[in-house]
Coordinates of C-alpha atoms and ligand atoms in Angstrom, one line a residue:
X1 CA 23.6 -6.0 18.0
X2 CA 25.5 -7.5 14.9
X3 CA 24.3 -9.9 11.9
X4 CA 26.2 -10.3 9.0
X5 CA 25.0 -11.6 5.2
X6 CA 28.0 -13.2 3.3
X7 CA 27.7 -14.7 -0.3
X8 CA 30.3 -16.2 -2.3
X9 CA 30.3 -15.0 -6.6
X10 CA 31.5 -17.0 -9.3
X11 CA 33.2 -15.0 -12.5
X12 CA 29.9 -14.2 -14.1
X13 CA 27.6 -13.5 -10.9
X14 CA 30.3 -11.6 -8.5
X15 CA 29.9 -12.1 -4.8
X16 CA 29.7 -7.7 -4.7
X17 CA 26.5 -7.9 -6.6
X18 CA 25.4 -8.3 -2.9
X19 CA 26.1 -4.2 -2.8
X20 CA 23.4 -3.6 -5.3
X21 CA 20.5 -6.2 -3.7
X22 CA 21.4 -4.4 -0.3
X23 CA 21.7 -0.6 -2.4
X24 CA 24.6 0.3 -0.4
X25 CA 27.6 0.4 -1.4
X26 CA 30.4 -1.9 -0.4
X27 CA 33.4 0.9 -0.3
X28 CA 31.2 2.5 2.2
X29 CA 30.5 2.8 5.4
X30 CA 26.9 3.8 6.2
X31 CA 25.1 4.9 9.3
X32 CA 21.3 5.9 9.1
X33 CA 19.7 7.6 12.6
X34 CA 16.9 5.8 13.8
X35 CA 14.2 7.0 16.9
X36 CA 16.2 4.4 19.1
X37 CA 20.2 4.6 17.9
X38 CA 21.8 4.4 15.1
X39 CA 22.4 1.7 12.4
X40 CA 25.7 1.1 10.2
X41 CA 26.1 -0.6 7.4
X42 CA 29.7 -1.8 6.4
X43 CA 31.7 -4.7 4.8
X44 CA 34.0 -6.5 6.2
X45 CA 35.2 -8.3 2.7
X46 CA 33.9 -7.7 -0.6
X47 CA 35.5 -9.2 -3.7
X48 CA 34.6 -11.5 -6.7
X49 CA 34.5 -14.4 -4.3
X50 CA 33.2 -13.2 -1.5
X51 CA 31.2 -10.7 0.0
X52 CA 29.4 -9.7 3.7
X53 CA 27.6 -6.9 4.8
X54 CA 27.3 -6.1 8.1
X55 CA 24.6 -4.5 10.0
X56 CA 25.4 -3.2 13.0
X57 CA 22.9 -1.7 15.6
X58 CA 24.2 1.2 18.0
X59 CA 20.9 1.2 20.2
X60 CA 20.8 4.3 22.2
X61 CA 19.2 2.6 25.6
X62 CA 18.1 5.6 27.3
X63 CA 15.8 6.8 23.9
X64 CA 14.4 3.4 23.3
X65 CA 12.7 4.3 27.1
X66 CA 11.9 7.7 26.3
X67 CA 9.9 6.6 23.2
X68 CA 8.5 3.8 24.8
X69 CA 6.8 5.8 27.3
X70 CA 3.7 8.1 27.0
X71 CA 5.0 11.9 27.7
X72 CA 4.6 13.2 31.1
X73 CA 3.9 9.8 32.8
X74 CA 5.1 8.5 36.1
X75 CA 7.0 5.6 35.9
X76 CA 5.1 3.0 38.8
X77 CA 6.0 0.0 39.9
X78 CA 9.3 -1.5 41.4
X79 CA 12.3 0.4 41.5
X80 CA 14.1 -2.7 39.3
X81 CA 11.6 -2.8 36.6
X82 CA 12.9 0.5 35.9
X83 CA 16.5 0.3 36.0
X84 CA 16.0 -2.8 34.1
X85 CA 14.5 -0.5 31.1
X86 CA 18.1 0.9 31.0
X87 CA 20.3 -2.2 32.1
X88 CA 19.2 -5.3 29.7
X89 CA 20.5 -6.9 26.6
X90 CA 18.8 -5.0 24.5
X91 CA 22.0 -3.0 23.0
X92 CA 23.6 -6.3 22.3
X93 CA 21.5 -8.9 21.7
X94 CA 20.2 -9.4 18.4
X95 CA 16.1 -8.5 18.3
X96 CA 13.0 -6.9 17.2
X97 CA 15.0 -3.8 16.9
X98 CA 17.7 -5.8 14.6
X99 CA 14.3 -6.6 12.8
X100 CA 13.0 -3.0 12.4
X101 CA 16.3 -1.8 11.2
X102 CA 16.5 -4.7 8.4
X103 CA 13.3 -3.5 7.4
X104 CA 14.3 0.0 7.8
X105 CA 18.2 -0.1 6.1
X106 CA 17.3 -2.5 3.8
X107 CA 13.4 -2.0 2.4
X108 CA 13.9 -2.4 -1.0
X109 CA 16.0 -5.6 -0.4
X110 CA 13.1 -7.1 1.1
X111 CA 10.4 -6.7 -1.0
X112 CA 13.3 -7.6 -3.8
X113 CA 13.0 -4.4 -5.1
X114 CA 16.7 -3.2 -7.5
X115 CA 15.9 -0.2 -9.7
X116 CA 20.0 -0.6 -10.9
X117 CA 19.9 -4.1 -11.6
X118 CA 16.2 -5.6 -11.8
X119 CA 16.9 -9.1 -12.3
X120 CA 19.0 -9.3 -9.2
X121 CA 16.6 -9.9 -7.2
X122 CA 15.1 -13.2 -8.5
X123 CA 18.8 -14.5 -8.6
X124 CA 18.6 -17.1 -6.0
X125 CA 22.8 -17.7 -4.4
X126 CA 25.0 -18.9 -2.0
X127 CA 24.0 -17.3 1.7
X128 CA 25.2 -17.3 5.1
X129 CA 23.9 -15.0 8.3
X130 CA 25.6 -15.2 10.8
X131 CA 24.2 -13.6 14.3
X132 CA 26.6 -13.9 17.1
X133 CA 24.2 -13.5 20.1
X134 CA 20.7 -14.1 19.2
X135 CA 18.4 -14.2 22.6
X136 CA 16.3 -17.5 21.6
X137 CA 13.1 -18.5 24.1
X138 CA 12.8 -21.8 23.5
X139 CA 16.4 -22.8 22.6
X140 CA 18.4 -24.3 20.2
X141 CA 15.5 -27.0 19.2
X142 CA 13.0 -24.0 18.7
X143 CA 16.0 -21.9 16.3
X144 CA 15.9 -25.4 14.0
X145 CA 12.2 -25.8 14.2
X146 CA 11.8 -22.3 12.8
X147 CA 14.5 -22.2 10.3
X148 CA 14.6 -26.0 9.1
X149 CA 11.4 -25.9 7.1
X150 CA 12.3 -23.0 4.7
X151 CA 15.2 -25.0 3.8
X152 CA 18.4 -22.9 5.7
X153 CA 21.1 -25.7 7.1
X154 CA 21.4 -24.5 10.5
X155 CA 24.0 -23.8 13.3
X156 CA 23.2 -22.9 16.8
X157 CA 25.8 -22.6 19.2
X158 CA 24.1 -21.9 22.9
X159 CA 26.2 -19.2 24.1
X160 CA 27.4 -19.9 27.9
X161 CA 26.7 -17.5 30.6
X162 CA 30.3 -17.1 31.7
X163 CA 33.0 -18.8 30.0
X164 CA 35.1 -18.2 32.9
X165 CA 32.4 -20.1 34.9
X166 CA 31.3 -22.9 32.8
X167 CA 29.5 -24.5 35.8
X168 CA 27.0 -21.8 35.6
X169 CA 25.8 -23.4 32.4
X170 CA 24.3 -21.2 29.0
X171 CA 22.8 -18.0 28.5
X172 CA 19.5 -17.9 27.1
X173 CA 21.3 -17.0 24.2
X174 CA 22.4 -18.5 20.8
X175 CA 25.1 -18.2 18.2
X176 CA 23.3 -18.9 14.7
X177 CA 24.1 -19.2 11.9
X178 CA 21.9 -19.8 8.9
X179 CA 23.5 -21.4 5.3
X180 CA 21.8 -21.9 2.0
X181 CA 23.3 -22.9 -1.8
X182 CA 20.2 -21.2 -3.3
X183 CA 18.1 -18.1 -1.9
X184 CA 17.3 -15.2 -3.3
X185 CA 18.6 -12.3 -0.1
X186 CA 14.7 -11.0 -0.4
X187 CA 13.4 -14.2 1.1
X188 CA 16.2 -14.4 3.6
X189 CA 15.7 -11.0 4.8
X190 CA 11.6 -11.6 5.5
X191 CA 12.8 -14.9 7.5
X192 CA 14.9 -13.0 9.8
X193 CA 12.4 -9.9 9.9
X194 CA 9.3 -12.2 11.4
X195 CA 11.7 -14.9 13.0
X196 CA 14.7 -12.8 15.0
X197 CA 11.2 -10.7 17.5
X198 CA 9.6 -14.6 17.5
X199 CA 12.8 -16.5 19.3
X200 CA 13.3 -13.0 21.3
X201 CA 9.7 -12.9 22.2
X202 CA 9.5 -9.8 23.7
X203 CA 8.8 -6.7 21.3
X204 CA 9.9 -3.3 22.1
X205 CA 7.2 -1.5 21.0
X206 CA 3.1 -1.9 21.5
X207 CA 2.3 -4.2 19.0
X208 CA -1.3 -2.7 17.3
X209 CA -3.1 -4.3 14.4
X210 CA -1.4 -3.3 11.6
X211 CA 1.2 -5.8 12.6
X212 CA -1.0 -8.5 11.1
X213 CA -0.3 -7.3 7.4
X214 CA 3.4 -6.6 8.2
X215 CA 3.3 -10.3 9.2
X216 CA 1.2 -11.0 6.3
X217 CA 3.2 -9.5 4.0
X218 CA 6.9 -10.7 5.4
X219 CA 5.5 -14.0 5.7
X220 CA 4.1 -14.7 2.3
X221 CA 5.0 -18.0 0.6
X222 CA 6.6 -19.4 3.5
X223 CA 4.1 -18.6 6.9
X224 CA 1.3 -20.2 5.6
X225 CA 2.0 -23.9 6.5
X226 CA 4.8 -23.5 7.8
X227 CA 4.9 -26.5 11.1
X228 CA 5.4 -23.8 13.6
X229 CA 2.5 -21.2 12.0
X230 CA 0.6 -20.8 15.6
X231 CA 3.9 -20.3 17.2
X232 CA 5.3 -17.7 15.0
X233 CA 1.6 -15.9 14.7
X234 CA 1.3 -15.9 18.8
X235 CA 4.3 -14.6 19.4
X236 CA 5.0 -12.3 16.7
X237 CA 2.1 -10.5 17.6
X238 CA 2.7 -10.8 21.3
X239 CA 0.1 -13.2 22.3
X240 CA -2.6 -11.0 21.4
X241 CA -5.6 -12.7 21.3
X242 CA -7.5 -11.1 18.7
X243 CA -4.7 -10.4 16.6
X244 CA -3.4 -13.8 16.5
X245 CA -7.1 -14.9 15.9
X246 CA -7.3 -12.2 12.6
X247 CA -3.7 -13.4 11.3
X248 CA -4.5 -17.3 12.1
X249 CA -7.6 -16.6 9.9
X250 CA -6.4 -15.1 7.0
X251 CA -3.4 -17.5 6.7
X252 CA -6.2 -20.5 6.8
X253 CA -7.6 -19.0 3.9
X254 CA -4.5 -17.9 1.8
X255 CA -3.5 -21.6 2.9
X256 CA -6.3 -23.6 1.2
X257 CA -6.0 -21.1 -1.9
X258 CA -2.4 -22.0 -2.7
X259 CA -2.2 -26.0 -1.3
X260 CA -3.2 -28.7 -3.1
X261 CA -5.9 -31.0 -1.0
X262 CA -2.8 -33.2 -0.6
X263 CA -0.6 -30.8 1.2
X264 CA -3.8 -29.8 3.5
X265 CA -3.8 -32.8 4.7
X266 CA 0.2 -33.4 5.5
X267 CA -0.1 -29.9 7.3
X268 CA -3.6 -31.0 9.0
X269 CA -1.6 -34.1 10.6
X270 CA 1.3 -31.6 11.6
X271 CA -0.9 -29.1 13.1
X272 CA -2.6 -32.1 15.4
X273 CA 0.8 -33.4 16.0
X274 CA 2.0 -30.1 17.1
X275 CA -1.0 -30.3 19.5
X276 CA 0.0 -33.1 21.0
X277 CA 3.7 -32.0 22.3
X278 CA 3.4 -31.8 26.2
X279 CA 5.0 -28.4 26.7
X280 CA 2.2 -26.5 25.1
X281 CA -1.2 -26.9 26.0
X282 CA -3.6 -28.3 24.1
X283 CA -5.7 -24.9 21.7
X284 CA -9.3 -24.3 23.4
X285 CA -11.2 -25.4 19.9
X286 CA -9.4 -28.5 19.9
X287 CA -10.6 -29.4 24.0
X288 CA -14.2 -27.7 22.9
X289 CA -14.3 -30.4 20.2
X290 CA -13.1 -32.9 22.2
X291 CA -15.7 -32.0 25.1
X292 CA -18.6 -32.1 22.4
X293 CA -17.6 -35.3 20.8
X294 CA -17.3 -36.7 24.2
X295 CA -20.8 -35.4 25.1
X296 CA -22.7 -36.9 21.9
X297 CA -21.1 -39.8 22.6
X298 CA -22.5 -39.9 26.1
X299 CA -26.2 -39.1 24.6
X300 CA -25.8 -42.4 22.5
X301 CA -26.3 -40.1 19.4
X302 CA -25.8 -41.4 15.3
X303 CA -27.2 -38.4 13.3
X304 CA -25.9 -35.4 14.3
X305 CA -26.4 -31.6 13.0
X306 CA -23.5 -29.3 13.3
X307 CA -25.4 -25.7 13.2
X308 CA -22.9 -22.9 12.5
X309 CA -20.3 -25.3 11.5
X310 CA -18.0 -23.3 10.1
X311 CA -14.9 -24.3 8.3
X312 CA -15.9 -27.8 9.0
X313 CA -13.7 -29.1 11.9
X314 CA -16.0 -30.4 13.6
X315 CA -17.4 -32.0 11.0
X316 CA -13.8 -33.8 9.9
X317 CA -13.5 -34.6 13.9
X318 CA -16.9 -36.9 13.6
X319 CA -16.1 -38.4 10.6
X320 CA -13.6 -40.6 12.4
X321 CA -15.8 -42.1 14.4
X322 CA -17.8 -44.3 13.4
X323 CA -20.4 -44.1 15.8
X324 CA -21.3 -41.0 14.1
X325 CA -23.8 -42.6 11.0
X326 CA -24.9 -39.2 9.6
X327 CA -23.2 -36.0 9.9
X328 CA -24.7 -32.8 8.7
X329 CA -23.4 -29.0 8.7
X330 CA -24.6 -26.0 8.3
X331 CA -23.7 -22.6 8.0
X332 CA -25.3 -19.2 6.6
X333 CA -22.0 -18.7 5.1
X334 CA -21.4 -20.1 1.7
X335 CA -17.3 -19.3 2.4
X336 CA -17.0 -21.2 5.3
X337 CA -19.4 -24.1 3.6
X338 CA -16.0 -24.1 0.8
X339 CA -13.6 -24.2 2.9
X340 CA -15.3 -26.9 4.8
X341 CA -16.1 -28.6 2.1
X342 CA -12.4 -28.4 0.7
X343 CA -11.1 -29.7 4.3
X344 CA -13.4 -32.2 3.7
X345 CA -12.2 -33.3 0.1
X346 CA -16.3 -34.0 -0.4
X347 CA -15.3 -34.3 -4.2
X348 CA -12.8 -37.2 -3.8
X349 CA -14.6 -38.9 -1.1
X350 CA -15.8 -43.2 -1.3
X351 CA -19.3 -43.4 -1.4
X352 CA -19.7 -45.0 1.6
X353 CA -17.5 -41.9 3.0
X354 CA -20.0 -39.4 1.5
X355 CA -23.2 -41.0 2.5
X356 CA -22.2 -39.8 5.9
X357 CA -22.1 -36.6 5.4
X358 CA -23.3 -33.2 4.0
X359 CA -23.1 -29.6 4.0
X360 CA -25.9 -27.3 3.5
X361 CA -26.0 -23.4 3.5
X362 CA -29.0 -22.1 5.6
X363 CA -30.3 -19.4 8.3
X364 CA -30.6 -20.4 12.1
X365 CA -32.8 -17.4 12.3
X366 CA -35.6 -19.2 9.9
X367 CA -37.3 -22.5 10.4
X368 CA -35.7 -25.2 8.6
X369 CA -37.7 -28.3 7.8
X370 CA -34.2 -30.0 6.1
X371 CA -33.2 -30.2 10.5
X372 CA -36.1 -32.2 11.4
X373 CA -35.5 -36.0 13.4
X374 CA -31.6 -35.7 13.9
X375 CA -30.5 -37.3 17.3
X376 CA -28.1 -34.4 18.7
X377 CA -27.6 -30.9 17.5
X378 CA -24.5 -29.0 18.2
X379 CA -24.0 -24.8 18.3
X380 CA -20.6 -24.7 18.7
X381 CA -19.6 -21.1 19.2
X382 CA -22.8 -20.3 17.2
X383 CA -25.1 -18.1 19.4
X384 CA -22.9 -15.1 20.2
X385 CA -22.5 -14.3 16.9
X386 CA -26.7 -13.7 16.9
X387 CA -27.8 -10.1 17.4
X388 CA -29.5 -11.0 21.1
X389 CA -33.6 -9.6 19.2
X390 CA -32.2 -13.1 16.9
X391 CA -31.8 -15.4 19.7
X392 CA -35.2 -16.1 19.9
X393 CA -35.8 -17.1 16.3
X394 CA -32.5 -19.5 16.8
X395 CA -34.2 -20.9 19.8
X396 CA -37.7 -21.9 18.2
X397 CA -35.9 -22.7 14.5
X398 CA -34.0 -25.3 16.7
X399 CA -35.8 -26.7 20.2
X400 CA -39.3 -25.8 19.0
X401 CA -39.1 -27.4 15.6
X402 CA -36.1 -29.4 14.7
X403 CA -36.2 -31.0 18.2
X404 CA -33.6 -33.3 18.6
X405 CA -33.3 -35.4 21.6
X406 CA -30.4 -33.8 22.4
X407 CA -28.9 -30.0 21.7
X408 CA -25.3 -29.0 22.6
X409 CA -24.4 -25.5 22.8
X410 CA -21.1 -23.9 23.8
X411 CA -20.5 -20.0 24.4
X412 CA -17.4 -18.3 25.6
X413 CA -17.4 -17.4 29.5
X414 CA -17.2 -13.6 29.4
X415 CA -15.9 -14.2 33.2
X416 CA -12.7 -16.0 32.1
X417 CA -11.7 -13.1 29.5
X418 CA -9.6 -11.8 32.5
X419 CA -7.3 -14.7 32.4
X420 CA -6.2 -14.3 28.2
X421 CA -3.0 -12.1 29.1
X422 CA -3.4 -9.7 25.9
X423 CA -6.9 -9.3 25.9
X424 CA -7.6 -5.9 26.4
X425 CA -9.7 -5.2 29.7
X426 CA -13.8 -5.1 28.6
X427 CA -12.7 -6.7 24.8
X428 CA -15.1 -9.3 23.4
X429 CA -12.9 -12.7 22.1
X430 CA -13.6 -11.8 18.7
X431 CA -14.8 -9.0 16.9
X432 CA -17.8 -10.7 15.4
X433 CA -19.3 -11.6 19.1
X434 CA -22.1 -9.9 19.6
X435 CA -22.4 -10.4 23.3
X436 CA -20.3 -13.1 25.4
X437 CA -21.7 -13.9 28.9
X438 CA -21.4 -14.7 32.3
X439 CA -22.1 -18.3 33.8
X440 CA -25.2 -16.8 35.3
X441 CA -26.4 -15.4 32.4
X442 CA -25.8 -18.6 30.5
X443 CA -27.3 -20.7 33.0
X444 CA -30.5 -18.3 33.1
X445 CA -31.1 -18.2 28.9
X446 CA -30.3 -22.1 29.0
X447 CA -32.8 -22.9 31.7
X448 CA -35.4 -20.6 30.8
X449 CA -35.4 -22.6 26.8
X450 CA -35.1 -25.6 27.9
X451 CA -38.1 -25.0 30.5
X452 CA -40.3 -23.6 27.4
X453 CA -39.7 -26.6 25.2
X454 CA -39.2 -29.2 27.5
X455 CA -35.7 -29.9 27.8
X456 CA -33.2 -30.4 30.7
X457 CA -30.0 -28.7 30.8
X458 CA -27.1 -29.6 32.3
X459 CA -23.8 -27.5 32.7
X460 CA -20.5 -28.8 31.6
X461 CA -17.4 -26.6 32.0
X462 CA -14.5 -26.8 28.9
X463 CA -11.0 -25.9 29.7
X464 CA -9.3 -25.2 32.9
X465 CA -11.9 -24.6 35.2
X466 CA -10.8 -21.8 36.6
X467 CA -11.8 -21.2 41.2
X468 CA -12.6 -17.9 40.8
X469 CA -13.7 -17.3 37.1
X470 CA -14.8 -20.6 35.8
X471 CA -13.7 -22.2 32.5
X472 CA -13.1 -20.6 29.2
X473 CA -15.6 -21.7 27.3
X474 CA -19.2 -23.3 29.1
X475 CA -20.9 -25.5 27.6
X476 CA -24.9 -26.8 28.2
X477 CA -26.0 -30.6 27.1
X478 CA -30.3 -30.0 26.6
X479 CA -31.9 -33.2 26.9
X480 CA -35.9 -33.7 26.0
X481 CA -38.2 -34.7 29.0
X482 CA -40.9 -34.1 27.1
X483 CA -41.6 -35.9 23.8
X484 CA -43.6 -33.8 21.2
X485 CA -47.0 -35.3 21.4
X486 CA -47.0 -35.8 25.3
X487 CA -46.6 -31.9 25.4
X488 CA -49.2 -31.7 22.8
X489 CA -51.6 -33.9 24.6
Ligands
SAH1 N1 -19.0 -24.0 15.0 C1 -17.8 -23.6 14.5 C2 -17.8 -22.1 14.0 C3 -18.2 -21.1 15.0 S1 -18.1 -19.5 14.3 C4 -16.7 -23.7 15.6 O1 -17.1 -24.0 16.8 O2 -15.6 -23.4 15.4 C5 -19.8 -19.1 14.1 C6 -20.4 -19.7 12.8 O3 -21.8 -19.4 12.9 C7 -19.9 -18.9 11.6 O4 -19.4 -19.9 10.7 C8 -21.1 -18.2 11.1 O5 -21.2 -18.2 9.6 C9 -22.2 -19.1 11.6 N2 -23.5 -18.3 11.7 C10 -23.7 -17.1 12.3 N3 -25.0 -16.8 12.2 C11 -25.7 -17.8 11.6 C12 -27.0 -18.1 11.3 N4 -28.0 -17.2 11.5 N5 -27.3 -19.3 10.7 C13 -26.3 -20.2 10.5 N6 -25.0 -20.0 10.8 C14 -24.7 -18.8 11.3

């Protein structure tokens, strides 16, 4: 595993300065022992003009299994899967062990840390990385889709299985090589630390939670809004659910501190556009929203509540229809009304625009006379994050006396939590879910409401509806039967 940093000086800022930002010297050669092998740093040429450090990875195959394995345990499953734990690329392919040992070997580079030379760091110069063998899921179009947007010209070269057998066609593997007239070798370092594990996709280690600040932190002023945020966040923290969920969340929020309204809305359109590419599907809140448009649609509904709305996306998604006349959210939480509210742009709306809508901060738990004659309600996502003694409250706050004709509410499936591939057996989706539950259990709290305020439910699956474990998240439309004063009478 190889990747060299080259930068060229001029007389006043010498291309060696790169010895200091690095803090290794460049008449040395330097190895440092790590738990899986040993890294060396050299350089190849180092002058006025030009200078490149190279770090080389000696990984030690047979450790990197040890480690990776709990003491004392069998080893299961088929004999190949474990000689493949000695026999892979891993000693020469460039990946999330090239990233730990940037992180390791150079620290203080990367958080642009020179105790010799202070202002180094800030110095933005001339850079070139070159890795000969990078492994790169998604290919060449993925390496420019990541790198593009921070500004590095790119190269990637796909590196043929066999050049004596050119019929076989190319490895999954990638020459790259990254060039920029202006970067400062901190930023350049954090790029390659999150990006190198995200085209490798496949981390040696367990990734644990802690991973989210490390992203966090090596991904500030470029992750948030960056076009391929999801794909970077999913796969840095290896598809885990509530991880990606946690990092996806924070990065929203650092997101709306730093952009302008104008920027929200460029990286808005890119995130829906993103969406729309055919060779990933399309994100579970974006069919849920799509479902529950589709169903007030269906009911014939103008005013609509959005109870729990959160950050306001479903709120932006009925804006654009016109169908929808009056739109109101609500939430108990006055940071999700801002953000909402933000996404919304409320202050720079028309008139016409903002007589459509509002946003207003109040309890499910409590009676609410402010929710009386809307046509449709919606709990999106809403109930399960109710202590189950609250649920009761919700219900009469909301089919007792705001009574709409017709009430929307979606819950995860509990059932389907065996199909996310990271989620930890007997894990809730989120750690704010207070209960999730079956279809059966659903089906029973949904019939047994609408029976008690006159209401008919009906059961509408969203997402892949799964033979054996039913859809992702399940969704009941609650018509009234029974208008108010005929039950009265
Ligand atoms: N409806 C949105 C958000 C779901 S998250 C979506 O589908 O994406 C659940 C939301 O319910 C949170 O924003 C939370 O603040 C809100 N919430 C939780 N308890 C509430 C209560 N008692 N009254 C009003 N909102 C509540």
């Amino acid at each position: 595993m190889f990747l060299t940093i080259t930068t060229t000086g001029t007389p006043e800022r010498p291309a060696t300065e790169l010895g200091f930002l690095l803090h290794k010297h460049p008449e040395k050669a330097q190895a440092f022992s790590t738990s899986y092998g040993t890294a060396h740093v050299l350089y190849p040429e180092a002058d006025a003009e030009r200078c490149t450090a190279a770090l080389l990875l000696e990984v030690d195959a047979v450790a990197l299994v040890r480690r990776g394995k709990g003491k004392g345990k069998g080893r299961g499953g088929a004999p190949d899967a474990a000689l493949a734990q000695y026999v892979n690329d891993r000693p020469y392919a460039a990946s999330s062990l090239l990233a730990v040992a940037l992180s390791g070997v150079f620290s203080s580079a990367m958080k642009g840390v020179c105790n010799a030379r202070p202002e180094l760091p800030g110095v933005p110069r001339p850079l070139r990385i070159e890795v000969p063998a990078l492994p790169a899921r998604g290919g060449e179009g993925l390496v420019r889709r990541l790198f593009e947007p921070l500004g590095w010209t790119v190269t990637a070269e796909p590196v043929p299985l066999d050049t004596e057998f050119p019929q076989w066609g190319d490895s999954r593997y990638v020459r790259l090589e990254l060039e920029s007239a202006d970067r400062t070798l901190a930023e350049a370092l954090r790029h390659l630390y999150v990006l190198l594990p995200v085209l490798d996709d496949a981390k040696h280690y367990w990734v644990s939670s802690d991973e989210v600040d490390k992203l966090l932190r090596a991904g500030e002023g470029w992750l948030p809004g960056h076009p391929e945020q999801k794909l970077i966040t999913s796969r840095y923290l290896s598809r885990r659910w509530s991880l990606t969920r946690q990092a996806t969340e924070r990065l929203e929020l650092v997101r709306l501190a730093e952009a302008d309204d104008s920027e929200v809305e460029e990286i808005d359109n890119a995130v829906e556009a993103e969406t729309e590419t055919e060779e990933r599907p399309t994100p579970l809140a974006v069919q849920r929203r799509e479902a529950i448009t589709a169903a007030l649609k269906a009911s014939g509904a103008a005013r609509v509540l959005d109870l729990g709305c959160g950050q306001g996306q479903l709120v932006q998604a009925l804006l654009k229809d016109p169908a929808f006349t009056e739109i109101v959210g609500l939430d108990v939480s006055m940071r999700a009304l801002t953000i909402a509210s933000r996404r919304l742009k409320l202050d720079r709306m028309g008139e016409r625009q903002a007589a459509r809508v509002k946003l207003l901060q109040g309890s499910l738990a409590y009676t609410d006379n402010r929710l009386k004659g809307y046509d449709a309600a919606v709990l999106s996502e809403v109930i399960e994050h109710l202590d189950l003694p609250r649920l009761p409250a919700l219900e009469y706050a909301v089919f007792g006396a705001a009574r709409p004709r017709t009430v929307l509410v979606t819950t995860p499936n509990v059932e389907y939590n065996v199909r996310w591939e990271s989620l930890p057996a007997g894990h809730v989706r989120h750690g704010d879910h207070r209960f999730e539950w079956t279809r059966a259990q659903f089906r029973a709290w949904a019939e047994a409401v609408a029976e008690r305020h006159g209401y008919r439910a009906e059961f509408i699956p969203v997402g892949p509806d799964d033979p054996e474990v039913g859809p992702p998240t399940q969704m009941a439309v609650f018509t009234l039967t029974t208008p108010k004063e005929a039950k009265a009478a």
